[in-house]
CSV table of C-alpha atoms and ligand atoms in Angstrom, one decimal:
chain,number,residue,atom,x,y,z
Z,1,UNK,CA,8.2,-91.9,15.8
Z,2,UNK,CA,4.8,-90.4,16.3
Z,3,UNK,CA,3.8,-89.6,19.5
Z,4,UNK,CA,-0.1,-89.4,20.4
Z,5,UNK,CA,-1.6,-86.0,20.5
Z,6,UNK,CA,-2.8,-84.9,24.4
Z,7,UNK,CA,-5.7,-83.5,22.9
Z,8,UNK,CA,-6.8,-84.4,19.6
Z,9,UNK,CA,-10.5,-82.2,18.6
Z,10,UNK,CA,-11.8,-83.5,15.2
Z,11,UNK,CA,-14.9,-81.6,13.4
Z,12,UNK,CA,-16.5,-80.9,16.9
Z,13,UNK,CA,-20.4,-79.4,16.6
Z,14,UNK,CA,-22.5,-78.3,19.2
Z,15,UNK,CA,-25.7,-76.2,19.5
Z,16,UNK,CA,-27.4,-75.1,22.4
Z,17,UNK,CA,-31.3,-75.5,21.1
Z,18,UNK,CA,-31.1,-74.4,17.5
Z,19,UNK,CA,-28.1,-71.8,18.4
Z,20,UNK,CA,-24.8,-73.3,16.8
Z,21,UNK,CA,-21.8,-72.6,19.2
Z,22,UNK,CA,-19.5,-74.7,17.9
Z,23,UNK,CA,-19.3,-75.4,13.9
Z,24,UNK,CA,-16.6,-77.7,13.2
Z,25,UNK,CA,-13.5,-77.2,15.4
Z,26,UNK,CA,-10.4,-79.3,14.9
Z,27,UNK,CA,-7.6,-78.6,16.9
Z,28,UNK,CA,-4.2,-81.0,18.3
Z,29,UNK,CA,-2.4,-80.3,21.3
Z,30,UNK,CA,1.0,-82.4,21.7
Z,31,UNK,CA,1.9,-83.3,24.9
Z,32,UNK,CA,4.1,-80.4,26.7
Z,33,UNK,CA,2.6,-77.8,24.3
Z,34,UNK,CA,0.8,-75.2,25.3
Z,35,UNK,CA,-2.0,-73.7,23.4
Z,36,UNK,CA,-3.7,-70.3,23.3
Z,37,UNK,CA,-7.2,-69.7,22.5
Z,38,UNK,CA,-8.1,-66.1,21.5
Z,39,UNK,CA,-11.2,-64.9,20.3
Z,40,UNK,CA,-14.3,-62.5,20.7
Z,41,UNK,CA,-16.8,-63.1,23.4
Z,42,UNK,CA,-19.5,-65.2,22.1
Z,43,UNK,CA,-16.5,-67.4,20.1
Z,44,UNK,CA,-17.1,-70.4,21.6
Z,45,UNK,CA,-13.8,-70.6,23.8
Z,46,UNK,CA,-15.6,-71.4,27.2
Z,47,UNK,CA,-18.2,-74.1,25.3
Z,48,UNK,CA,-15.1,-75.4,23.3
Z,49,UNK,CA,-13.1,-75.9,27.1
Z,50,UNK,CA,-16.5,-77.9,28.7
Z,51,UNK,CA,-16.5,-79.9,25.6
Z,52,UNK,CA,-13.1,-81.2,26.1
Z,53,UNK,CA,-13.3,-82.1,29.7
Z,54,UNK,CA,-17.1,-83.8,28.7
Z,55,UNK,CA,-18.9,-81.4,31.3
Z,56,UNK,CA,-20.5,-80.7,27.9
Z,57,UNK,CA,-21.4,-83.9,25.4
Z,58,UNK,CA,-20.8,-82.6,21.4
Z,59,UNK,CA,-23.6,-83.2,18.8
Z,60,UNK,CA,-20.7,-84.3,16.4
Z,61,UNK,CA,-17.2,-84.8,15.9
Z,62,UNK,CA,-15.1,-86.6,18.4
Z,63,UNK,CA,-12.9,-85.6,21.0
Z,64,UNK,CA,-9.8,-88.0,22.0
Z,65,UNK,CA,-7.6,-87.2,25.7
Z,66,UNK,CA,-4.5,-89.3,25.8
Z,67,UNK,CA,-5.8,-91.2,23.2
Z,68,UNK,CA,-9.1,-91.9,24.7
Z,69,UNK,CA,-12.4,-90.9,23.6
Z,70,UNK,CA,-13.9,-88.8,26.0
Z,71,UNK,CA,-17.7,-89.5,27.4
Z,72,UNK,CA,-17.5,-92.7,25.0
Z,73,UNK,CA,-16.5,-95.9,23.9
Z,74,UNK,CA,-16.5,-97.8,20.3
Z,75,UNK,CA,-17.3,-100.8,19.6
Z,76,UNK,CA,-17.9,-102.4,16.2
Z,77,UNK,CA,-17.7,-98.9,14.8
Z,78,UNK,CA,-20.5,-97.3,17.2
Z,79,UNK,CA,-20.1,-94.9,19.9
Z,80,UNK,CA,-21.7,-96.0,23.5
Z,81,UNK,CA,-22.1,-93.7,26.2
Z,82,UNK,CA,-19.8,-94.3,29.2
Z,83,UNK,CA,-21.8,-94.2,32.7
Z,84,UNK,CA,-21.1,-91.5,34.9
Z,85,UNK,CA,-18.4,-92.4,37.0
Z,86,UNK,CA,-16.1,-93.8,34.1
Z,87,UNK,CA,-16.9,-90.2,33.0
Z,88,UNK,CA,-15.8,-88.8,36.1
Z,89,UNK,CA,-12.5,-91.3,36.3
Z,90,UNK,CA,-11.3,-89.6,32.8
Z,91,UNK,CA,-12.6,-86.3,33.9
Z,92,UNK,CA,-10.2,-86.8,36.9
Z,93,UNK,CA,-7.3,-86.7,34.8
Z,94,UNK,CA,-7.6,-83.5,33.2
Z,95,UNK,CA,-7.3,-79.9,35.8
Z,96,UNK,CA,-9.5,-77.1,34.9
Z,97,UNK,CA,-9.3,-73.7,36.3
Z,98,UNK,CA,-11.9,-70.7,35.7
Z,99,UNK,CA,-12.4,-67.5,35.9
Z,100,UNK,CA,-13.8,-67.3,39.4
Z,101,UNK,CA,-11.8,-69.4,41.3
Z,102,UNK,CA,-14.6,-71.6,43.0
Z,103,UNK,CA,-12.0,-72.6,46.1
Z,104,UNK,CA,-14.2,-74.3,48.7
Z,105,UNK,CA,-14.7,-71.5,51.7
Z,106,UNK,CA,-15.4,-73.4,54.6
Z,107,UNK,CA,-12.1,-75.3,53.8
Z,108,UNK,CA,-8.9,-74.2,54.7
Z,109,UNK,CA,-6.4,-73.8,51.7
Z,110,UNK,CA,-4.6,-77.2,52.1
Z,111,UNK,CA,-8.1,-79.0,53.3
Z,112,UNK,CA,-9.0,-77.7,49.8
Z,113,UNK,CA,-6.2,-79.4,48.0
Z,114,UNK,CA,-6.4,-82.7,50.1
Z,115,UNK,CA,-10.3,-83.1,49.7
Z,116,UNK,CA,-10.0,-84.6,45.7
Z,117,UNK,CA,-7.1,-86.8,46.3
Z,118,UNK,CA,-8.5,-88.4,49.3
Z,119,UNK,CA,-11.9,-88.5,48.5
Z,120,UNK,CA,-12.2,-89.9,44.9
Z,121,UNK,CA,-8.2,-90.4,44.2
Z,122,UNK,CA,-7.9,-93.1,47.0
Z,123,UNK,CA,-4.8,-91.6,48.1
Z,124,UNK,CA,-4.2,-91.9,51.7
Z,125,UNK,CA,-4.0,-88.4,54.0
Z,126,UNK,CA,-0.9,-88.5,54.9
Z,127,UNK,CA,0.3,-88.4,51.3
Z,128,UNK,CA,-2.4,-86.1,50.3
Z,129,UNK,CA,-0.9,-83.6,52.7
Z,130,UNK,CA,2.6,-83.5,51.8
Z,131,UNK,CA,1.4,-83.4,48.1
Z,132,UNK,CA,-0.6,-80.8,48.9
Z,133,UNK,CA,2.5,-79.1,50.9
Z,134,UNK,CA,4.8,-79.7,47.9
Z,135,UNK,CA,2.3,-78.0,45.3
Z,136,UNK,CA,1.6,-75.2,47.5
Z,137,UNK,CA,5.3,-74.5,47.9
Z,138,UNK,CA,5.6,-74.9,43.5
Z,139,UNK,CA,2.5,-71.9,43.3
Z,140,UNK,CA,4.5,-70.0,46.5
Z,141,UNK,CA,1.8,-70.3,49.1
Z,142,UNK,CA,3.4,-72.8,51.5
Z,143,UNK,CA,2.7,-70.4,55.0
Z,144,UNK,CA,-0.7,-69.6,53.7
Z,145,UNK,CA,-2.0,-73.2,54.1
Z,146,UNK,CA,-4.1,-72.8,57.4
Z,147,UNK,CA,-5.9,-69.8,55.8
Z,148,UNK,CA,-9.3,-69.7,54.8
Z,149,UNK,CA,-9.6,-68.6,51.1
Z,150,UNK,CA,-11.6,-65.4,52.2
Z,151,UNK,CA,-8.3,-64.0,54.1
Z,152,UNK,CA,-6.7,-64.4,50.4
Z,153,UNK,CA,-5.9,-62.0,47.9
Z,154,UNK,CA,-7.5,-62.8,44.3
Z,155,UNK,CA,-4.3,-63.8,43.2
Z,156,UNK,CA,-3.5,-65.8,45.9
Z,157,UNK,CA,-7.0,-67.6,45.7
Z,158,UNK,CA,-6.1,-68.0,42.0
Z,159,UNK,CA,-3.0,-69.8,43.0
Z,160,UNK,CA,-4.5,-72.3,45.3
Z,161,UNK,CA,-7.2,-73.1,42.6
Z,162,UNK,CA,-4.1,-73.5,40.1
Z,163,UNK,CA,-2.5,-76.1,43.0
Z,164,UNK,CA,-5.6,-78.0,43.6
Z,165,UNK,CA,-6.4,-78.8,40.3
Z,166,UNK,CA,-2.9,-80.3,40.5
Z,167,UNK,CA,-3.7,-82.5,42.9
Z,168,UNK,CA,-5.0,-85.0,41.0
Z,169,UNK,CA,-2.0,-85.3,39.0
Z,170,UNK,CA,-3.6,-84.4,35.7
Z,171,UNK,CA,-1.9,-85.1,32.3
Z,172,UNK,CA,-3.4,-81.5,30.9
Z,173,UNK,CA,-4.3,-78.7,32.2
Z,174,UNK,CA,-7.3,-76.3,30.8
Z,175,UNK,CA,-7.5,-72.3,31.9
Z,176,UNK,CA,-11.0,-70.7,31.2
Z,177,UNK,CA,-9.7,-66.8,31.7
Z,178,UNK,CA,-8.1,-67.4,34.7
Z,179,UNK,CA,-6.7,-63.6,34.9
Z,180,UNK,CA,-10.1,-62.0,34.2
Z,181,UNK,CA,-11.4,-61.3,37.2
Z,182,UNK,CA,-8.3,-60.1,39.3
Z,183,UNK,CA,-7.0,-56.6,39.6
Z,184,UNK,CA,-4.2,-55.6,36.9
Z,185,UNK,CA,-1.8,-55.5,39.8
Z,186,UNK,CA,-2.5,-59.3,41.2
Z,187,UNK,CA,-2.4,-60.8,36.9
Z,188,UNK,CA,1.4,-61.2,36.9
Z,189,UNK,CA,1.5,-63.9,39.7
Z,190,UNK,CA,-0.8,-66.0,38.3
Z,191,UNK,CA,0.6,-65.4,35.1
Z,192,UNK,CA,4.1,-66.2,36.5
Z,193,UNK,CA,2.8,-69.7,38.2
Z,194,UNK,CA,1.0,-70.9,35.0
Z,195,UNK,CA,4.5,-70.2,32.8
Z,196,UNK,CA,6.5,-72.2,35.2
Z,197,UNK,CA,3.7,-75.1,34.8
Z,198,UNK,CA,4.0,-74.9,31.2
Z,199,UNK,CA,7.9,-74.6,31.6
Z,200,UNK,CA,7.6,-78.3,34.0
Z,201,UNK,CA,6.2,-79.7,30.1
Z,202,UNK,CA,2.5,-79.6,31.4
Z,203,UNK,CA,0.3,-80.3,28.3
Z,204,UNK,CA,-2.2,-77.1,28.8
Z,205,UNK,CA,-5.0,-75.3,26.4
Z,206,UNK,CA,-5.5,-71.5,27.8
Z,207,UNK,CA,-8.3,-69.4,26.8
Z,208,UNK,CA,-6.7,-65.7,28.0
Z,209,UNK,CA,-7.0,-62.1,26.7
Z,210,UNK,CA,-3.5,-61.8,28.1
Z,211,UNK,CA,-1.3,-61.3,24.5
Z,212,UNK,CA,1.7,-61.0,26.2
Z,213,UNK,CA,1.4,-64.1,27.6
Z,214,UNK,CA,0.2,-65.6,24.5
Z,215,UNK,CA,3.5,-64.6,22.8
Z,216,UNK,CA,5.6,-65.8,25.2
Z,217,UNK,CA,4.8,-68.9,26.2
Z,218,UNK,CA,1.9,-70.4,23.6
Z,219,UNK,CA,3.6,-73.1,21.2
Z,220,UNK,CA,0.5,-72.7,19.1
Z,221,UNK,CA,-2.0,-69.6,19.0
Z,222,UNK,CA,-5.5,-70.3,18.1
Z,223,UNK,CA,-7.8,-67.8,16.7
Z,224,UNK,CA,-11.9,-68.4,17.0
Z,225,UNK,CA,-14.7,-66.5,15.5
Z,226,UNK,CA,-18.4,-67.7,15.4
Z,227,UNK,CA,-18.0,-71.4,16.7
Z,228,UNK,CA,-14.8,-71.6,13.8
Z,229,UNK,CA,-11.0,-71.9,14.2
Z,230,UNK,CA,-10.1,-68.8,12.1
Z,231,UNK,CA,-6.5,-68.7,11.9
Z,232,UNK,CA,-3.8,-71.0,13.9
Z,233,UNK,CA,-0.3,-71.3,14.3
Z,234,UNK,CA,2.9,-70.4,16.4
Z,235,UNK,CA,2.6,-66.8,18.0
Z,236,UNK,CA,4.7,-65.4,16.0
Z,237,UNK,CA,2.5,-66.0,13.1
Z,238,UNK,CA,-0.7,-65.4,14.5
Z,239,UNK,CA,-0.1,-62.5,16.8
Z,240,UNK,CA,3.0,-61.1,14.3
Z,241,UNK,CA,1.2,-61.6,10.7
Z,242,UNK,CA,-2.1,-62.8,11.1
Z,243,UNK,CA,-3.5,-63.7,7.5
Z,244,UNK,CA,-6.8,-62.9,8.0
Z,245,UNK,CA,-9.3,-60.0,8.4
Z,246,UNK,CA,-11.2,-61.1,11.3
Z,247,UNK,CA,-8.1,-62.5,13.3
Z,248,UNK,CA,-6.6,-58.9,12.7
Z,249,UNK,CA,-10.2,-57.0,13.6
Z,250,UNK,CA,-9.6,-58.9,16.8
Z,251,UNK,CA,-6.1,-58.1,17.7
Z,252,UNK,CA,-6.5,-54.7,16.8
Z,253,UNK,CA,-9.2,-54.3,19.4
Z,254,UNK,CA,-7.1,-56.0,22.1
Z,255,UNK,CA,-4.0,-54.1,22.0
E,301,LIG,P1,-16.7,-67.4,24.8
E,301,LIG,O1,-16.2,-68.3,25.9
E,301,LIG,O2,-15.9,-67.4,23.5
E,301,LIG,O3,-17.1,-66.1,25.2
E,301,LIG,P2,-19.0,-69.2,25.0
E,301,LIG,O4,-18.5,-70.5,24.7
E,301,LIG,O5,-19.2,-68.8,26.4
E,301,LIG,O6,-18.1,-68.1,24.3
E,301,LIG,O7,-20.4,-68.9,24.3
E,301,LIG,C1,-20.6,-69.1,22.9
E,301,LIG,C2,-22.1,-68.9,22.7
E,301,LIG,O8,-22.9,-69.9,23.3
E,301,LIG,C3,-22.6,-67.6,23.2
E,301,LIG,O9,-23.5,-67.0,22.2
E,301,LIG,C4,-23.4,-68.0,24.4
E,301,LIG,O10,-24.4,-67.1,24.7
E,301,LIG,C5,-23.9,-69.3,24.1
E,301,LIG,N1,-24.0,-70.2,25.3
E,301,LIG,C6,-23.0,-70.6,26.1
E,301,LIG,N2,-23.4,-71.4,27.0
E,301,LIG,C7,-24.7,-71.6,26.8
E,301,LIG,C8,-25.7,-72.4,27.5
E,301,LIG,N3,-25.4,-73.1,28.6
E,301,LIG,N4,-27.0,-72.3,27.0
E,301,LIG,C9,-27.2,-71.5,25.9
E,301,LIG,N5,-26.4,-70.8,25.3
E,301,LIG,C10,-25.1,-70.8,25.7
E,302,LIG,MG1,-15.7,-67.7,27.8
């Protein structure tokens, strides 16, 4: 039996103006895997992330979610644009979380994680709430849900942005360095939330500096360099015996 990939990245090009970011990336993620993506600033991690999600449209290659083409749909053999809120509908489906975790201020911590649901996921209040309750409780914030993000620790704001992208009940997750901007002492607990996602069988795709993490909990390790997947494969390959120069340039630097 096959099962269809989660994510499934053929050939994917993109340029901003006459600057190529990405130059061909191919990449699979089965469901419940998690993949790592390490690479140099300037790879084309954070471009390759917003391509998947479609808050960035490809020049070439394609890019299948769940099976689906994302921003577009086929029909005898050519690709037609899908309108903006079928964009948004598969968009809805898939959690991102960033560096700077963009929590809404004037909200408290549970108002944040009720607003999606309610708003665009049709799902009543009273449900939104104790889904809210039940997520806050999985990233171990359940007493903090009255606060205002501002009277949160970086951590802690990184936990509630980890929850709420939950809300929606997305079928992958995507992390754009979400340990980058804390303080080395507030990194484990967010670290420690995401592995017990990844340990519920989320389907995620991590872009992280954090090796350690990498190592531990990455089913597959991929290495980019100039818009290019360099090198990929389990951890142990990648992070233990990397074949190439560039991949070990990199790893060298970050240890
Ligand atoms: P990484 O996340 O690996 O550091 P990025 O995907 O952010 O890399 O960026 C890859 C390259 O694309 C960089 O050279 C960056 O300057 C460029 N870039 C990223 N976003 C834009 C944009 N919106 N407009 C123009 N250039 C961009
Ligand atoms: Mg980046």
């Amino acid at each position: 039996m096959t099962t269809i990939p989660m994510v499934r990245a053929n050939d994917v090009h993109k340029s901003y103006g006459v600057v190529p970011v990405l130059r061909g990336v191919s990449l699979e993620v089965r469901p419940g895997e998690v993949t790592c993506l390490i690479g140099p600033s300037g790879s084309g991690k954070s471009t390759f992330l917003r391509c998947l999600n479609h808050l960035e449209q490809i020049d070439a290659g394609r890019i299948e979610v769940g099976g689906r083409l994302m921003g577009y749909r086929e029909s005898g053999g050519r690709l037609h644009e899908l309108r903006e809120r079928e964009v948004l509908r598969q968009r809805a489906g898939i959690g991102m979380v960033f560096q700077h975790f963009d929590l809404f201020p004037h909200l408290t911590v549970l108002e944040n994680l009720t607003l999606a649901p309610t708003v665009v996921g049709g799902v009543s209040r009273e449900d939104a709430v104790l889904r809210g309750k039940r997520l806050l409780e999985r990233v171990g914030l359940l007493q903090r849900g009255n606060a205002y993000p501002s009277q949160l620790s970086g951590g802690q704001q990184q936990r509630v942005a980890i929850a709420r992208a939950l809300a929606m009940e997305p079928s992958l997750m995507l992390f754009d360095e979400p340990t980058s901007a804390l303080d080395p002492e507030l990194v484990g607990e967010v670290l420690d939330v995401m592995r017990s996602l990844a340990d519920s069988g989320m389907t995620m795709v991590v872009v992280t500096h954090e090796m350690g993490f990498a190592r531990e909990v990455a089913d597959t390790v991929v290495f980019m360099d100039g818009g290019v997947v360099v090198e990929s494969g389990p951890p142990a390959q990648v992070l233990g015996d990397p074949q190439h120069p560039r991949t070990r340039a990199f790893l060298a630097q970050v240890r």
